[in-house]
Coordinates of C-alpha atoms in Angstrom, one line a residue:
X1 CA 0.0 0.0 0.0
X2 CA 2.8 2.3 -0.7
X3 CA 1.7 5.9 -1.3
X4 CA 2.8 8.9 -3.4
X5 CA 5.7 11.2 -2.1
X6 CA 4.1 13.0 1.1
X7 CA 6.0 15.9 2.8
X8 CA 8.8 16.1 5.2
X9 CA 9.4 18.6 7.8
X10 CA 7.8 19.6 11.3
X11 CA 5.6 18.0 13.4
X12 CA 6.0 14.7 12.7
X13 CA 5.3 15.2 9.0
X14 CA 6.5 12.3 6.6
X15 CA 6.9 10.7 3.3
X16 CA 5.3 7.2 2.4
X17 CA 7.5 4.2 3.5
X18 CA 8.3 3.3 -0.1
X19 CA 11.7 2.9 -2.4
X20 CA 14.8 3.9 -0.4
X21 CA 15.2 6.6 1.8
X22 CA 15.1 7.1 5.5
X23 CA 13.1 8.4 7.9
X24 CA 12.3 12.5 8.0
X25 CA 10.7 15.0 10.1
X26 CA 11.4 16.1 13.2
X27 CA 9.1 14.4 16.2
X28 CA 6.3 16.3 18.2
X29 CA 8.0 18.4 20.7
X30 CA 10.9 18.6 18.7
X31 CA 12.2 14.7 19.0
X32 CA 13.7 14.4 15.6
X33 CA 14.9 10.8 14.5
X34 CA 17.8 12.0 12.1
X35 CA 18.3 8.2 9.6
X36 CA 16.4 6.3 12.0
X37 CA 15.7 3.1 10.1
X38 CA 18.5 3.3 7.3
X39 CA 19.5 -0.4 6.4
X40 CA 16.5 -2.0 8.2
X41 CA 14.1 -2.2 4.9
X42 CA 13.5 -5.3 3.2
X43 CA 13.4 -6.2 -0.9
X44 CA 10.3 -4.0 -1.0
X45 CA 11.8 -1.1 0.7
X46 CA 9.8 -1.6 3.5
X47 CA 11.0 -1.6 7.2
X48 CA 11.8 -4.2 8.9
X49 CA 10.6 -4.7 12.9
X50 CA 12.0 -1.8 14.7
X51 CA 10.6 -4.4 18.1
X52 CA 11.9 -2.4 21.4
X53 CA 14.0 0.9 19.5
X54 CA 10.7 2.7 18.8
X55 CA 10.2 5.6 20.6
X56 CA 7.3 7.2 22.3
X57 CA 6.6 10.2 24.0
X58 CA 7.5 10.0 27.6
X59 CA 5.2 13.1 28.5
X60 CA 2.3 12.4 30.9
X61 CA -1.0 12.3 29.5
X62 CA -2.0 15.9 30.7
X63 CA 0.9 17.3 29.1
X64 CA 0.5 15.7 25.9
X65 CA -0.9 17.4 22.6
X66 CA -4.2 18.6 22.6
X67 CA -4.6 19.9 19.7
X68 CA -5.6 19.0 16.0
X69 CA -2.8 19.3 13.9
X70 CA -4.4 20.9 10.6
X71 CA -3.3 18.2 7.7
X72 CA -4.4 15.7 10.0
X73 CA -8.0 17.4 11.2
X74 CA -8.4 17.4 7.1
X75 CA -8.1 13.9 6.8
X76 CA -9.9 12.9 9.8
X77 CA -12.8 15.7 8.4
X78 CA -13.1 13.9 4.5
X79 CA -12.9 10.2 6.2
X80 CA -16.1 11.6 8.7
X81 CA -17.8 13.0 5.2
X82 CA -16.9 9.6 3.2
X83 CA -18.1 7.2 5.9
X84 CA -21.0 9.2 7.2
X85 CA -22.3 11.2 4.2
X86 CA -21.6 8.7 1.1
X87 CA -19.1 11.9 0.2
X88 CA -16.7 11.6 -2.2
X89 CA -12.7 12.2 -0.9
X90 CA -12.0 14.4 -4.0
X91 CA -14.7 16.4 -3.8
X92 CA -14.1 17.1 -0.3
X93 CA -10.7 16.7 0.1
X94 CA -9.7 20.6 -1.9
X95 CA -12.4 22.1 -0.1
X96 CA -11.4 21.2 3.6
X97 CA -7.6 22.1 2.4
X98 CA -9.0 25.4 1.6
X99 CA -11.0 26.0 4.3
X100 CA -7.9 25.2 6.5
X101 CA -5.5 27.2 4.8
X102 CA -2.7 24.7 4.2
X103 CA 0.4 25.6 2.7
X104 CA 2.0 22.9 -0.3
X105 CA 3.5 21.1 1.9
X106 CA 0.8 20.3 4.4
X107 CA -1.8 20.0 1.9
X108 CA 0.5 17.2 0.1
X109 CA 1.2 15.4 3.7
X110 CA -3.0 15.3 4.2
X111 CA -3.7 14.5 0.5
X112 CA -1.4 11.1 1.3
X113 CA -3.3 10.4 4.7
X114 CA -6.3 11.0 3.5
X115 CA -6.0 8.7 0.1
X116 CA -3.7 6.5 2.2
X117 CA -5.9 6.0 5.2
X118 CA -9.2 5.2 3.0
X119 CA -6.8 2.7 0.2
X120 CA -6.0 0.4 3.5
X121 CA -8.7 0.7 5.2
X122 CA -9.2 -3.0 4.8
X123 CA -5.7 -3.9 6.0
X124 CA -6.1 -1.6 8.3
X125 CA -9.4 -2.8 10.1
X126 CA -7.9 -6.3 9.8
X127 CA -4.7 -5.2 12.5
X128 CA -7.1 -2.5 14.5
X129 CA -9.2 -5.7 15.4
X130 CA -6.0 -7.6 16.3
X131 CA -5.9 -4.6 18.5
X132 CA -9.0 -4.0 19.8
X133 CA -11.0 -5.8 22.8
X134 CA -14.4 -5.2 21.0
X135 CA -15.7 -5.8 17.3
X136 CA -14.8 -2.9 15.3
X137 CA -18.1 -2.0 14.7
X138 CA -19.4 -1.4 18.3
X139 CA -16.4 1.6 18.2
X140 CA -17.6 5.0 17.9
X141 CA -17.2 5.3 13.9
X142 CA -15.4 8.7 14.5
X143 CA -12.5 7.4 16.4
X144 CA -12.5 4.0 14.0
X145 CA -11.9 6.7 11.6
X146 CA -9.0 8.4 13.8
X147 CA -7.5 5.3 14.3
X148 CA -7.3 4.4 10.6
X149 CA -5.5 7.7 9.8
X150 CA -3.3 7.0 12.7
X151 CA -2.4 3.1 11.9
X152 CA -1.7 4.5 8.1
X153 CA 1.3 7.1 9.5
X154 CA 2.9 4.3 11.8
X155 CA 2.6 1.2 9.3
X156 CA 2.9 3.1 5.6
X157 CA 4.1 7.0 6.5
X158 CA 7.8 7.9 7.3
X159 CA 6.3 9.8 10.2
X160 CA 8.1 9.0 13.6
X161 CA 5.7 6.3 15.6
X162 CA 5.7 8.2 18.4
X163 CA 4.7 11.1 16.1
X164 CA 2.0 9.6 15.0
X165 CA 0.6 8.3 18.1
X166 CA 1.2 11.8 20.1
X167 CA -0.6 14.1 17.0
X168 CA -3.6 11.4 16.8
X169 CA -4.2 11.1 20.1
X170 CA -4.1 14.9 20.2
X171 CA -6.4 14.9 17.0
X172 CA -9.1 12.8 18.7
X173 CA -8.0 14.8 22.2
X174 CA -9.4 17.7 20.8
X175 CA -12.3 16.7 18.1
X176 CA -13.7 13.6 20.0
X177 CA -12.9 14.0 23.8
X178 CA -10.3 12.7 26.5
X179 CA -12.0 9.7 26.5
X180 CA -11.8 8.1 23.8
X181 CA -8.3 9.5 23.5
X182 CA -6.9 7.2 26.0
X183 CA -8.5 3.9 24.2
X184 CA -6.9 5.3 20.9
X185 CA -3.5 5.9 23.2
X186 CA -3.8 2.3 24.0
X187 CA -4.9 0.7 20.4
X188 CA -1.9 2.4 18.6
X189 CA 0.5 1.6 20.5
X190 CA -0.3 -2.5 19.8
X191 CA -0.3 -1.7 16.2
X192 CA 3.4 -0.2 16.7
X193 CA 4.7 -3.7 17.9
X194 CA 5.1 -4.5 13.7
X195 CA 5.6 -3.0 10.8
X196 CA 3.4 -3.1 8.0
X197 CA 5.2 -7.0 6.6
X198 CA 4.9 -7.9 9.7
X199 CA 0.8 -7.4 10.8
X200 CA 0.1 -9.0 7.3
X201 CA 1.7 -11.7 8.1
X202 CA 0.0 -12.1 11.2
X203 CA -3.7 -11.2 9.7
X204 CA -3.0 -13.9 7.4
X205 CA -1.5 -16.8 8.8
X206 CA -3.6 -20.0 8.5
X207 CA -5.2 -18.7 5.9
X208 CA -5.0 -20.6 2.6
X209 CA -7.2 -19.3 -0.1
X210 CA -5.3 -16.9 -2.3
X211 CA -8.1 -14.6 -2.8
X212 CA -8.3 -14.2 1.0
X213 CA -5.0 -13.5 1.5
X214 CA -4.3 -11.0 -1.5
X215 CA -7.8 -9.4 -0.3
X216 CA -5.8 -8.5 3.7
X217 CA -2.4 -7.9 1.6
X218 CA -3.7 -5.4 -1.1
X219 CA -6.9 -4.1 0.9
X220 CA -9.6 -5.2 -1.5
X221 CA -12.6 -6.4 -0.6
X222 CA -12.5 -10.4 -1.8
X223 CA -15.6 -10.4 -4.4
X224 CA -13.3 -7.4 -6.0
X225 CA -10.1 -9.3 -6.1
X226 CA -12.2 -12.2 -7.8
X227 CA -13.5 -10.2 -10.0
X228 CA -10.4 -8.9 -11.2
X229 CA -8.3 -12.3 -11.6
X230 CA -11.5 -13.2 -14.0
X231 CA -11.5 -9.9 -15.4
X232 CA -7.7 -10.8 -16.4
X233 CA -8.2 -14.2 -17.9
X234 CA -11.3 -12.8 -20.0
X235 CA -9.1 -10.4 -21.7
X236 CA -6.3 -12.5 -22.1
X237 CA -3.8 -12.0 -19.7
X238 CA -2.2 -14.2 -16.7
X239 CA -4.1 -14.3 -13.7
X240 CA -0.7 -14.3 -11.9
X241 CA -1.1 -10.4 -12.7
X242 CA -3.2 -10.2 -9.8
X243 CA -1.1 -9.0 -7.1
X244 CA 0.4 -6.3 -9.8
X245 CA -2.8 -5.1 -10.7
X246 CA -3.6 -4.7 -6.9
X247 CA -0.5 -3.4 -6.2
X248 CA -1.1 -0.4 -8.6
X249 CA -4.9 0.5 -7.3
X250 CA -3.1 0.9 -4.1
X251 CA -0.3 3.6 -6.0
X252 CA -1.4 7.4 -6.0
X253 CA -1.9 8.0 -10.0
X254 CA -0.2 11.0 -11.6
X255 CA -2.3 13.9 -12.5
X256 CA -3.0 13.5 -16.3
X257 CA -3.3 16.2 -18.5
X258 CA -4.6 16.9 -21.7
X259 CA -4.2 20.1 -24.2
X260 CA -7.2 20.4 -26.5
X261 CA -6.3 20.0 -29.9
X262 CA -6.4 23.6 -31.9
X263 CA -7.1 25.2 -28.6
X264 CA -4.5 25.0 -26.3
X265 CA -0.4 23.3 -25.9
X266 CA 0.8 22.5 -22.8
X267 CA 4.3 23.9 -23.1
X268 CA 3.8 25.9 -19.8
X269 CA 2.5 23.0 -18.0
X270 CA 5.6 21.4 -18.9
X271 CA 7.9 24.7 -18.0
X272 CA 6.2 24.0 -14.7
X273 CA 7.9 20.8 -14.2
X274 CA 5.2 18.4 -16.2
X275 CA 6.6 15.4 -17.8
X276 CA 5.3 14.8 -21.6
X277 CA 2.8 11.9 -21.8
X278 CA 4.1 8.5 -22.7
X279 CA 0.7 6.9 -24.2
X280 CA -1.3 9.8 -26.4
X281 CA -0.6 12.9 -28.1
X282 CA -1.0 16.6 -26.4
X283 CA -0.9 14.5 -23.0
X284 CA 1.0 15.1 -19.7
X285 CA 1.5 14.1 -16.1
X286 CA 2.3 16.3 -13.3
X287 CA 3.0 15.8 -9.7
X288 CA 3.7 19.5 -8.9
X289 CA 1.1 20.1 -6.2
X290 CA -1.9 22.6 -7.3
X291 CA -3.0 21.1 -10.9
X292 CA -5.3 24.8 -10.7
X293 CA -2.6 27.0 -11.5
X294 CA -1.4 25.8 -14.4
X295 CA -2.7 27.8 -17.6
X296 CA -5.3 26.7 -19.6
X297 CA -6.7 24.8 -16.5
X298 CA -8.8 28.0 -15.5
X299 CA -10.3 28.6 -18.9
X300 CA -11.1 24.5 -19.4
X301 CA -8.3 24.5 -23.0
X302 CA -6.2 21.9 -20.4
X303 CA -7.9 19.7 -18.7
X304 CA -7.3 16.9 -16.1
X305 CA -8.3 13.7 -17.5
X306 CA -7.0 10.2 -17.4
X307 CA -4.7 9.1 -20.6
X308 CA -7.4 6.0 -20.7
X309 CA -10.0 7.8 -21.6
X310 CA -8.1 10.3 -23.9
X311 CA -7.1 6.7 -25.9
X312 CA -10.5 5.5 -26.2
X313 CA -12.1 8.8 -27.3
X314 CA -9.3 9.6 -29.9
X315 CA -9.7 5.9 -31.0
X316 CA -13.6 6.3 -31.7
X317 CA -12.4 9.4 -33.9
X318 CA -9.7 8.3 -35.4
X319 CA -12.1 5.3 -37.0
X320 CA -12.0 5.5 -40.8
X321 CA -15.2 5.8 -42.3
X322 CA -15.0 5.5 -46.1
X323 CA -18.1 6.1 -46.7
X324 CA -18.0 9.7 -46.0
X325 CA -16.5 11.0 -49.1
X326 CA -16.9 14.5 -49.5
X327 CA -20.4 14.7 -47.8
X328 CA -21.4 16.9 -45.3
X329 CA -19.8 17.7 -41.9
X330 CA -20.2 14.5 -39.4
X331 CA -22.8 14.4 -36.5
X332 CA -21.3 12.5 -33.3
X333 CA -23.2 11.7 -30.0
X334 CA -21.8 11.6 -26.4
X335 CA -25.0 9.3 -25.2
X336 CA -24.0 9.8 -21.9
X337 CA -21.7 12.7 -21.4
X338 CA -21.3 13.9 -18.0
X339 CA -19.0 15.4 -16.6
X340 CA -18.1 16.4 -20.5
X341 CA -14.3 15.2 -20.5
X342 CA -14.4 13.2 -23.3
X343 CA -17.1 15.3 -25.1
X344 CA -14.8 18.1 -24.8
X345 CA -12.2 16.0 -26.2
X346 CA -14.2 14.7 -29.3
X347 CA -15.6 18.1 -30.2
X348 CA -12.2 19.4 -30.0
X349 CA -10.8 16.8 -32.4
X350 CA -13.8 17.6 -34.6
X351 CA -13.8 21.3 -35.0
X352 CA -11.1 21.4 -38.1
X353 CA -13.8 18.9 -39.9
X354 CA -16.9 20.9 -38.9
X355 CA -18.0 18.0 -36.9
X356 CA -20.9 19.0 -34.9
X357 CA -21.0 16.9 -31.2
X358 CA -24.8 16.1 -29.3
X359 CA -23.5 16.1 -25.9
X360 CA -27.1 13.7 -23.8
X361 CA -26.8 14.0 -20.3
X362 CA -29.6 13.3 -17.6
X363 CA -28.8 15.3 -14.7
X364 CA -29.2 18.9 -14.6
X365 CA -26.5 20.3 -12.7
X366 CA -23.9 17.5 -14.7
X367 CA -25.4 18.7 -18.0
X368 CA -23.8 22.0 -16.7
X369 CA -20.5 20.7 -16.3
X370 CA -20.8 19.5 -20.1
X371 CA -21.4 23.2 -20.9
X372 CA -18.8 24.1 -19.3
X373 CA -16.5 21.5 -20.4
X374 CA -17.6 22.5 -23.9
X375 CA -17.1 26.7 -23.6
X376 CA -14.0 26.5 -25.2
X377 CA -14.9 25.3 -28.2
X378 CA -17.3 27.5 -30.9
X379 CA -20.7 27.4 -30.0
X380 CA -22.1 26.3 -33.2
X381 CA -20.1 23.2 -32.7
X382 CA -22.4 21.7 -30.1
X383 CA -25.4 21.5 -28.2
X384 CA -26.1 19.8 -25.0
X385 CA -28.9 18.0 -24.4
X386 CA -30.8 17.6 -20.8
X387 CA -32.2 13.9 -21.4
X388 CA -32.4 10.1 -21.0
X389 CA -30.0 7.9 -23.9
X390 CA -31.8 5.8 -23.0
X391 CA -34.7 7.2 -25.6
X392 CA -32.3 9.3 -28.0
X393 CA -31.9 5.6 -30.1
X394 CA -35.8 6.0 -31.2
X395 CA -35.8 9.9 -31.4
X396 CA -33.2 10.2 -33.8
X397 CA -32.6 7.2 -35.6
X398 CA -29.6 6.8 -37.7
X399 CA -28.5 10.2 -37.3
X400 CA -25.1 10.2 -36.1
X401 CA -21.5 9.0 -37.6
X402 CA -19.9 8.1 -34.4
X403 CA -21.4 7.8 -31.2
X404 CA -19.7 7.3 -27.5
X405 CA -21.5 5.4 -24.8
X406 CA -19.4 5.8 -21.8
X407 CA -21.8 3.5 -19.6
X408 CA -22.2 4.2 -16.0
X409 CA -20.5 1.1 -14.3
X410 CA -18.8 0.0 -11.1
X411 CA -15.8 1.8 -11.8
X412 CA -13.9 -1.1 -10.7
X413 CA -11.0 0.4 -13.2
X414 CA -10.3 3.5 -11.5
X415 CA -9.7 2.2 -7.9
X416 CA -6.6 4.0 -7.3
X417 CA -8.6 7.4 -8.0
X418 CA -11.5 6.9 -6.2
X419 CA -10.0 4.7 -3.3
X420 CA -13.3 4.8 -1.2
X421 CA -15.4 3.2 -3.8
X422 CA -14.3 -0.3 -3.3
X423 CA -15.7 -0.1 -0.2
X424 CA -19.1 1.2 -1.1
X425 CA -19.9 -1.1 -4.4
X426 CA -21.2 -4.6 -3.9
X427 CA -21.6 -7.1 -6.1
X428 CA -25.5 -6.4 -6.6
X429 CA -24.3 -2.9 -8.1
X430 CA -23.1 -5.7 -11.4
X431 CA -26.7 -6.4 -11.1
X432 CA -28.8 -3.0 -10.7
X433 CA -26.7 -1.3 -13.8
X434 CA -26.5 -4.5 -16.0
X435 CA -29.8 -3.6 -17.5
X436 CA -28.7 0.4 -18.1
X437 CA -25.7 -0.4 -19.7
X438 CA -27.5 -3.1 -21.9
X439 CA -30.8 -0.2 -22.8
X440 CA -28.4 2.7 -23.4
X441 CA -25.7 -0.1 -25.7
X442 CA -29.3 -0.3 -27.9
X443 CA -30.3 3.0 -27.9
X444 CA -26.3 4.1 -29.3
X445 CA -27.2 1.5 -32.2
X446 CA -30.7 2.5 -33.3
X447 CA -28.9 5.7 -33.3
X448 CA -25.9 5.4 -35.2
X449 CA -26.2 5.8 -39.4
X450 CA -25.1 3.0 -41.8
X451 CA -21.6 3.0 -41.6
X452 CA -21.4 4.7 -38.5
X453 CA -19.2 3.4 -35.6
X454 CA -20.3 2.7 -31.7
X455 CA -17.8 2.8 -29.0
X456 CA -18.8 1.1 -26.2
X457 CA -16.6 2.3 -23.0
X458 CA -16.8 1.5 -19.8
X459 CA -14.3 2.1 -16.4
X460 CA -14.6 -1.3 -15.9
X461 CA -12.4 -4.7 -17.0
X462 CA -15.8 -6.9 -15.4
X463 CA -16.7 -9.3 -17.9
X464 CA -20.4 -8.8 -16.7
X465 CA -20.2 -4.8 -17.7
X466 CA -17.9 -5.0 -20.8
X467 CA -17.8 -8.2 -23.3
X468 CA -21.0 -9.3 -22.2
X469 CA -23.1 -6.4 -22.5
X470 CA -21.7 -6.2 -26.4
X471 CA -22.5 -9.8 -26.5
X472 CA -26.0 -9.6 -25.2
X473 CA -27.1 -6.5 -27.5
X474 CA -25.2 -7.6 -30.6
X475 CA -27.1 -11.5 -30.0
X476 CA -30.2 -9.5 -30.4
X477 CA -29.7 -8.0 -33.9
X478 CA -27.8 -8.0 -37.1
X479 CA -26.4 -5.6 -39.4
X480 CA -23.0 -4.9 -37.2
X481 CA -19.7 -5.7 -37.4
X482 CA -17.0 -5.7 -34.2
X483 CA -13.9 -3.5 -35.9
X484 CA -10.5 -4.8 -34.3
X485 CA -10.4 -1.8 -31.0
X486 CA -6.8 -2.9 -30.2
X487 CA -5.9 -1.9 -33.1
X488 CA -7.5 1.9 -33.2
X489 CA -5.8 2.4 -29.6
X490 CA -2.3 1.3 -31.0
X491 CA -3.1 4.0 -34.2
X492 CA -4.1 6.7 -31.7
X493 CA -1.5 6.0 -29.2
X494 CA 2.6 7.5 -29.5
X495 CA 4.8 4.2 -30.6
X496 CA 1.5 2.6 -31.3
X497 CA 1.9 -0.8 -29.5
X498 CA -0.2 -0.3 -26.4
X499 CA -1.1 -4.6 -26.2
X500 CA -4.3 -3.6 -24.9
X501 CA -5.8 -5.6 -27.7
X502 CA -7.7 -9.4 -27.2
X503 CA -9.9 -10.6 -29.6
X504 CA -12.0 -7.7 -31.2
X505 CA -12.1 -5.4 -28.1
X506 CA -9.3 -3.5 -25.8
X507 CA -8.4 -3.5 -22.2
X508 CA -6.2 -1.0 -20.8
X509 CA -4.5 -1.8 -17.2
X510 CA -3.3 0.4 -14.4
X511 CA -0.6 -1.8 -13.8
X512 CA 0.3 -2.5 -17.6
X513 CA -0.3 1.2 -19.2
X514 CA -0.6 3.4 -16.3
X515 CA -4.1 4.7 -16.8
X516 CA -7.5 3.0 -15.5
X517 CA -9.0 0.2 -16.3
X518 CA -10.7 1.2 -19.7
X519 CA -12.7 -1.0 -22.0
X520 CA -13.5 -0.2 -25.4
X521 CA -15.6 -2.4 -28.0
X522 CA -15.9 -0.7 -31.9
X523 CA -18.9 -1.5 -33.7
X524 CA -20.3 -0.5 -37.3
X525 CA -23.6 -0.7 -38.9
X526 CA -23.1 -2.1 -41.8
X527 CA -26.6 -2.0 -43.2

């Protein structure tokens, strides 16, 4: 569960305990540990048992800190409004930084405990009830929460253990009460007896099912790890993958970047210390803090948005279709376009052809966000559309060259991004959207023209949201043909041999490409 880079400096602040490197940051109270550690790590960099040499405050409990450190009251604030409110951590997460006034370097060190905190919450729960004399869910889900940010510091943080037991207890001290600040005193300082090889050794001895251990190893729930080692055999790859493919939901991702073609470069985002993408054209990644200060960000001409979906909508324009000729100027759909990443994309790719993009879009207040998305580009270009997909198929029939559907799914391919989700989706979730995916699949191809192309998408590698969806609606009619989709990522992508290919459709991989999990399926009427 190794982490992105976090901060060093005062008050216990630390980096991730990953790759080489010793500890940092000076102690609470000003008990620095200097290279504390240096020479204990194992193969994969990780610490080995520190047993009796880890230090704790010797200050009474009345003199010990009693207040909340700021990064940390952030965290502990998102992780209340995840687990209480169904909130989502990056929503939250810039507004609470905000609102707390955090310099760089503090808003980096809660960014990693926050993300941290809710990526091991399954490892995590699995040592706190090691640690704990009562089932986890008769605690007070405030300081369950407090305890989680304070196990991720000691077992994944290059914060000082004592650190991180004296600024929790203070965190929980001064937001939760003295009480429960001595039973959080008491839990952390069991969890400090191992490091972070060493508890998951412990929370899995005796067992012997391998989906049960790399479930307490990687923190996934098991039905997701399952999932997953299917979801790699059904698009041809080894299912000894698994613990690679776990390994990177569990790795910060990069910011992604993307300059819209004909509108913007990102030349300044790389004079600010962005690296040029690797996978797609006008791409970056950055890792230099505030992604809102960059130009072009504020006026929507560069945009944040995963390299995975930049490949699949590029590939659904970069389709050839012959039959074209000199006609008039294409019509594309975005069936269901919200937030507008990809719309924005497409209609930006389209504006030197005079394409003209239909962005469809249920919600109100997401249909908004399309706008947006889309006020870069000329007006007359596109027009969004507050309605079902569902029913566009029958409305307008034949009427569009190329048309996205990027279904709602799981998002079981973007794990790393939205690290509380795997905790919230079950598999009846596979259930409750199978039939939306399969009624907005046959609404795209009632709507698409002969000789039009359908790209099916989804943020999922599940079988039951990806091949089997095309299955199921292609079973039902005729008068399609699968196009090789492989083969329009690799003529999309730079050096054009992306091996996301199996069969007719493409799967990228977090832990192959770098990207999330996207699916993409190519079909064209043919009659």
């Amino acid at each position: 569960m190794s982490e992105t880079a976090g901060t060093g400096g005062s008050r216990g602040r630390g980096t991730p305990r990953q790759g080489k490197g010793q500890r940092s940051g000076g102690a609470a109270g000003g008990q620095g540990t200097g290279g504390q550690g240096a020479g204990r790590r194992n193969e994969q960099g990780r610490e080995r048992n520190r047993g009796g040499e880890r230090q704790f405050s010797q200050a009474a409990p009345s003199q010990r800190t009693r207040r909340a450190d700021p990064a940390r009251l952030v965290a502990f604030e998102v992780l209340r409004a995840v687990a209480a409110e169904d909130a989502y951590a990056n929503l939250v997460l810039p507004t609470s930084i905000r609102r707390h006034r955090l310099d760089r370097r503090d808003a980096g060190f809660a960014t990693e405990l926050t993300y941290g905190a809710l990526r091991g919450q399954g490892t995590y729960d699995a040592v706190l009830a090691r640690c704990v004399d009562r089932p986890l869910d008769q605690l007070d889900p405030a300081v369950l929460d407090a305890l989680r940010i304070g196990v991720h510091q000691i077992l994944a943080m290059r914060v000082p253990a004592h650190a991180a037991l004296d600024q929790t207890v203070g965190l929980v001290r001064a937001v939760i009460g003295a009480g429960p600040s001595s039973l959080v005193n008491a839990v952390l300082r069991k969890v400090t007896v191992r490091d972070l090889d060493g508890w998951i050794t412990e929370i899995t001895d005796g067992l012997t099912d391998g989906t049960a251990i790399a479930a307490l190893t990687h923190s996934h729930p098991e039905w997701i790890v399952r999932a997953l080692r299917q979801a790699l055999v059904a698009h041809g790859r080894d299912v000894a993958e698994i613990d690679a493919l776990l390994a990177a939901d569990n790795a910060a991702p990069m910011v992604h970047l993307v300059a819209l073609p004909g509108l913007a470069t990102l030349d300044a985002a790389l004079a600010e210390g962005a690296e040029p993408g690797r996978l797609v054209p006008d791409s970056a990644y950055y890792a230099g803090g505030d992604v809102s200060r960059l130009p072009g960000i504020s006026t929507g001409t560069v945009r944040v948005q995963d390299s995975g979906s930049q490949l699949v909508a590029r590939a659904l324009a970069g389709v050839d279709l012959g039959h074209r000729g000199g006609a008039e100027p294409e019509r594309w759909l975005d069936l269901c376009a919200g937030p507008g990443g990809k719309s924005a994309l497409l209609a930006a790719i389209g504006q030197d052809t005079g394409v003209h993009l239909t962005a469809v879009e249920p919600v109100p207040h997401r249909a908004q966000l399309v706008r947006q998305a889309l006020r870069p580009l000329p007006e007359q270009s596109w027009t969004v559309q507050v309605a079902d997909g569902r029913g566009v198929g029958k409305d307008r029939s034949e009427s569009f060259d190329r048309v996205l559907v990027d279904a709602p799914c799981t998002g079981l391919g973007a794990l790393r991004r939205r690290p509380e989700s795997r905790w919230r989706r079950t598999p009846s979730d596979l259930v409750s959207l199978a039939p939306l995916q399969r009624e907005l699949l046959t609404s795209a191809l009632d709507a698409v023209a002969p000789g039009g192309v359908v790209a099916y998408v989804t943020c999922s590698p599940h079988h039951a949201e990806t091949d089997a969806v095309v299955d199921d609606c292609l079973r039902k009619r005729s008068g399609f043909e699968r196009l090789d989709a492989g083969s329009a990522l690799d003529a999309v992508s730079i050096g054009g041999a992306l091996g996301a290919g199996h069969g007719s459709t493409a799967q990228l991989w977090p832990h192959v490409h770098g990207t999330d999990a996207m699916y993409l399926a190519l079909l064209r009427k043919t009659t």
